[in-house]
PDB file of C-alpha atoms in Angstrom:
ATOM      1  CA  UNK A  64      27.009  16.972 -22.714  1.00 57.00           C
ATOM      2  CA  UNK A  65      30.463  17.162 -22.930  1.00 78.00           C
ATOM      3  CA  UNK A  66      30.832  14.473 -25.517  1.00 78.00           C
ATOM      4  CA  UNK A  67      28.198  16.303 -28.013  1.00 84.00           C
ATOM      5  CA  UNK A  68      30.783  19.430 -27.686  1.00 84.00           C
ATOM      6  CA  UNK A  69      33.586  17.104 -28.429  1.00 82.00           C
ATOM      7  CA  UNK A  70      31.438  15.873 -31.624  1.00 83.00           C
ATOM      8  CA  UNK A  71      30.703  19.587 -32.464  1.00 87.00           C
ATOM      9  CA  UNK A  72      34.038  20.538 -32.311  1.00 89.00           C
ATOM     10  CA  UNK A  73      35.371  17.788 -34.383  1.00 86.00           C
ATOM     11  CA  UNK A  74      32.946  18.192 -36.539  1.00 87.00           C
ATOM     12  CA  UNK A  75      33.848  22.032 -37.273  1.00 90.00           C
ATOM     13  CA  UNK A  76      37.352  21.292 -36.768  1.00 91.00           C
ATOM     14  CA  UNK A  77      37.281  19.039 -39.756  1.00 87.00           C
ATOM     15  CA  UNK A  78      35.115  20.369 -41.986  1.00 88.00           C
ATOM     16  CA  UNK A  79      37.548  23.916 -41.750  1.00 89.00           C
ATOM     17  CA  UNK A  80      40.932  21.992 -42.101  1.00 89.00           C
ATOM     18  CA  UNK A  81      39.622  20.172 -45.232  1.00 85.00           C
ATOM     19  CA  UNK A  82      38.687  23.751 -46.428  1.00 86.00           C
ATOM     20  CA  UNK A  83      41.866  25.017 -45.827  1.00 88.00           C
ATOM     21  CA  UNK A  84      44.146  22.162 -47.179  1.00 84.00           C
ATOM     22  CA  UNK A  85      42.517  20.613 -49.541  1.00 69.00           C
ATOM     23  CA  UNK A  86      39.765  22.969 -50.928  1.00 57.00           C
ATOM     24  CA  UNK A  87      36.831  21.140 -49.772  1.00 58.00           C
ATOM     25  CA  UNK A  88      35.396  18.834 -46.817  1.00 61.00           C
ATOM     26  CA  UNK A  89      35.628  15.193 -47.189  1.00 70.00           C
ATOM     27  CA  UNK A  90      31.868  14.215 -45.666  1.00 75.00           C
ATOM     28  CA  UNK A  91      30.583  14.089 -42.263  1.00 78.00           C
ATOM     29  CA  UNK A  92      31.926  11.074 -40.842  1.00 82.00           C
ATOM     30  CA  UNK A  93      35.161  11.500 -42.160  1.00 82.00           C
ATOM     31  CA  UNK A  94      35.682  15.749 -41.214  1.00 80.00           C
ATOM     32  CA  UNK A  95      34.362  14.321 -37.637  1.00 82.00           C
ATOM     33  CA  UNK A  96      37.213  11.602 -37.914  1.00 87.00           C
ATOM     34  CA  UNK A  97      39.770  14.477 -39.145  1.00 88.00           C
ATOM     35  CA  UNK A  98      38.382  16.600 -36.404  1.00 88.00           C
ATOM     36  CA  UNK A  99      38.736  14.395 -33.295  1.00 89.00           C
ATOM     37  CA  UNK A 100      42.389  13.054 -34.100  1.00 91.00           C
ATOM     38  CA  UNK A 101      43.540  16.481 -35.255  1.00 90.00           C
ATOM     39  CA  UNK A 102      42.296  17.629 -31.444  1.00 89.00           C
ATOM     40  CA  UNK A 103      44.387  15.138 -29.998  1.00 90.00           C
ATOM     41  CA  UNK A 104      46.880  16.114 -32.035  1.00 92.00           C
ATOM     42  CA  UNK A 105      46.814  19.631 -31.463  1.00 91.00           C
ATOM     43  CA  UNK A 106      46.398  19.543 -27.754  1.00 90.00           C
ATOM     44  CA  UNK A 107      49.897  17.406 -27.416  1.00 92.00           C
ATOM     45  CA  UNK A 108      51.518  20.189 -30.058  1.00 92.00           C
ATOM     46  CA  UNK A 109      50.086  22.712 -28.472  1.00 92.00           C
ATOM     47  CA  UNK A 110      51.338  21.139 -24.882  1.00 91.00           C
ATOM     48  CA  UNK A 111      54.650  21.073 -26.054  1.00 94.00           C
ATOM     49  CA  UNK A 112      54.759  24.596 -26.916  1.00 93.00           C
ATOM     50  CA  UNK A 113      53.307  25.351 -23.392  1.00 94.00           C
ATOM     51  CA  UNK A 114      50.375  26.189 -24.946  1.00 91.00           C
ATOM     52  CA  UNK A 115      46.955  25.875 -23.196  1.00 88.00           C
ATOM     53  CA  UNK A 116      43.764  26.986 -23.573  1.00 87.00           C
ATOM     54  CA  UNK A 117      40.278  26.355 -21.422  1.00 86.00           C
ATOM     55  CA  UNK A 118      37.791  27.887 -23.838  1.00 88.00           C
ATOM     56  CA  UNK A 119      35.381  26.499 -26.996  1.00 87.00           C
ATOM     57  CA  UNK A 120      37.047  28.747 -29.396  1.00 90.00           C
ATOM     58  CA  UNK A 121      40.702  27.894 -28.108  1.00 91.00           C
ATOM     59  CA  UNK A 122      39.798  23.934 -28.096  1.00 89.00           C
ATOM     60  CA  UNK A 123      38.328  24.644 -31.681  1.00 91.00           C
ATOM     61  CA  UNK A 124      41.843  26.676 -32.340  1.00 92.00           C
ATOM     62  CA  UNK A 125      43.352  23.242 -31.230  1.00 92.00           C
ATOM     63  CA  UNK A 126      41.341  21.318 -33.165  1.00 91.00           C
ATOM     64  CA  UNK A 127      41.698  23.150 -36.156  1.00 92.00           C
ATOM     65  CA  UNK A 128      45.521  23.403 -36.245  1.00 94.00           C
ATOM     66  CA  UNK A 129      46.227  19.750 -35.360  1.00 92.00           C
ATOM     67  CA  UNK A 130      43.730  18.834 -38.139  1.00 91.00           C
ATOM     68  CA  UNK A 131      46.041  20.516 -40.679  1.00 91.00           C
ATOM     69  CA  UNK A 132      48.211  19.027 -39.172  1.00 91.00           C
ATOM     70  CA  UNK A 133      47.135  15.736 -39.669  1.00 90.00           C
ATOM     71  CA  UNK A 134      45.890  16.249 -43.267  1.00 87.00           C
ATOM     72  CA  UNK A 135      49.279  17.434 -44.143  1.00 87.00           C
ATOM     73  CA  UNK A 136      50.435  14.532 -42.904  1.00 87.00           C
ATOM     74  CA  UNK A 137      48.736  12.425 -44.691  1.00 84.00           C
ATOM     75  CA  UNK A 138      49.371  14.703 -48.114  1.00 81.00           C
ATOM     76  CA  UNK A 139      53.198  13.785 -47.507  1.00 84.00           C
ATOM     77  CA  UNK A 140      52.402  10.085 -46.993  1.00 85.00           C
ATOM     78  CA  UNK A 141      50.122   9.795 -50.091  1.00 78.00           C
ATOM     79  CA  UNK A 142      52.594  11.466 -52.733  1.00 79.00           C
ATOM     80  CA  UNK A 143      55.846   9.490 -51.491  1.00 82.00           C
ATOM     81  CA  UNK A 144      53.377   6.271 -52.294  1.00 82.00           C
ATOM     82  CA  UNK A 145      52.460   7.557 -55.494  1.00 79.00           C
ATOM     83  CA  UNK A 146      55.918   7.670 -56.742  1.00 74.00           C
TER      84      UNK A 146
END
């Protein structure tokens, strides 16, 4: 059961950063892609920072913020390529 909620979260987690950075998801697979790493992500920021949290909403917190993370990232690596 636990690895549905890891789906669901990724899922969410994705679909909201690609709202927030780039003004629209990027498909299923992909925002569950986006998701998952940007949880990883976020949970070693967030560890750093001392930061922990034990509920859905704070791993979907997690999830969210290391997905912007991630997609910011990526925005940085795709325009110094471009140039």
């Amino acid at each position: 059961m636990s690895f549905i909620w890891f789906i669901l979260i990724g899922l969410v987690s994705g679909f909201i950063a690609g709202k927030l950075v780039k003004g629209g998801g990027f498909g299923l697979i992909v925002n569950i892609i986006v998701g998952i790493i940007g949880g990883v992500l976020g949970g070693w920021l967030f560890s750093i920072l001392g930061i922990h949290t034990s509920s859905i909403i704070g791993s979907l917190i997690t999830s969210v913020v290391g997905a912007i993370v991630l997609l910011w990232i990526v925005g940085l690596i795709s325009r110094s390529l471009n140039r």
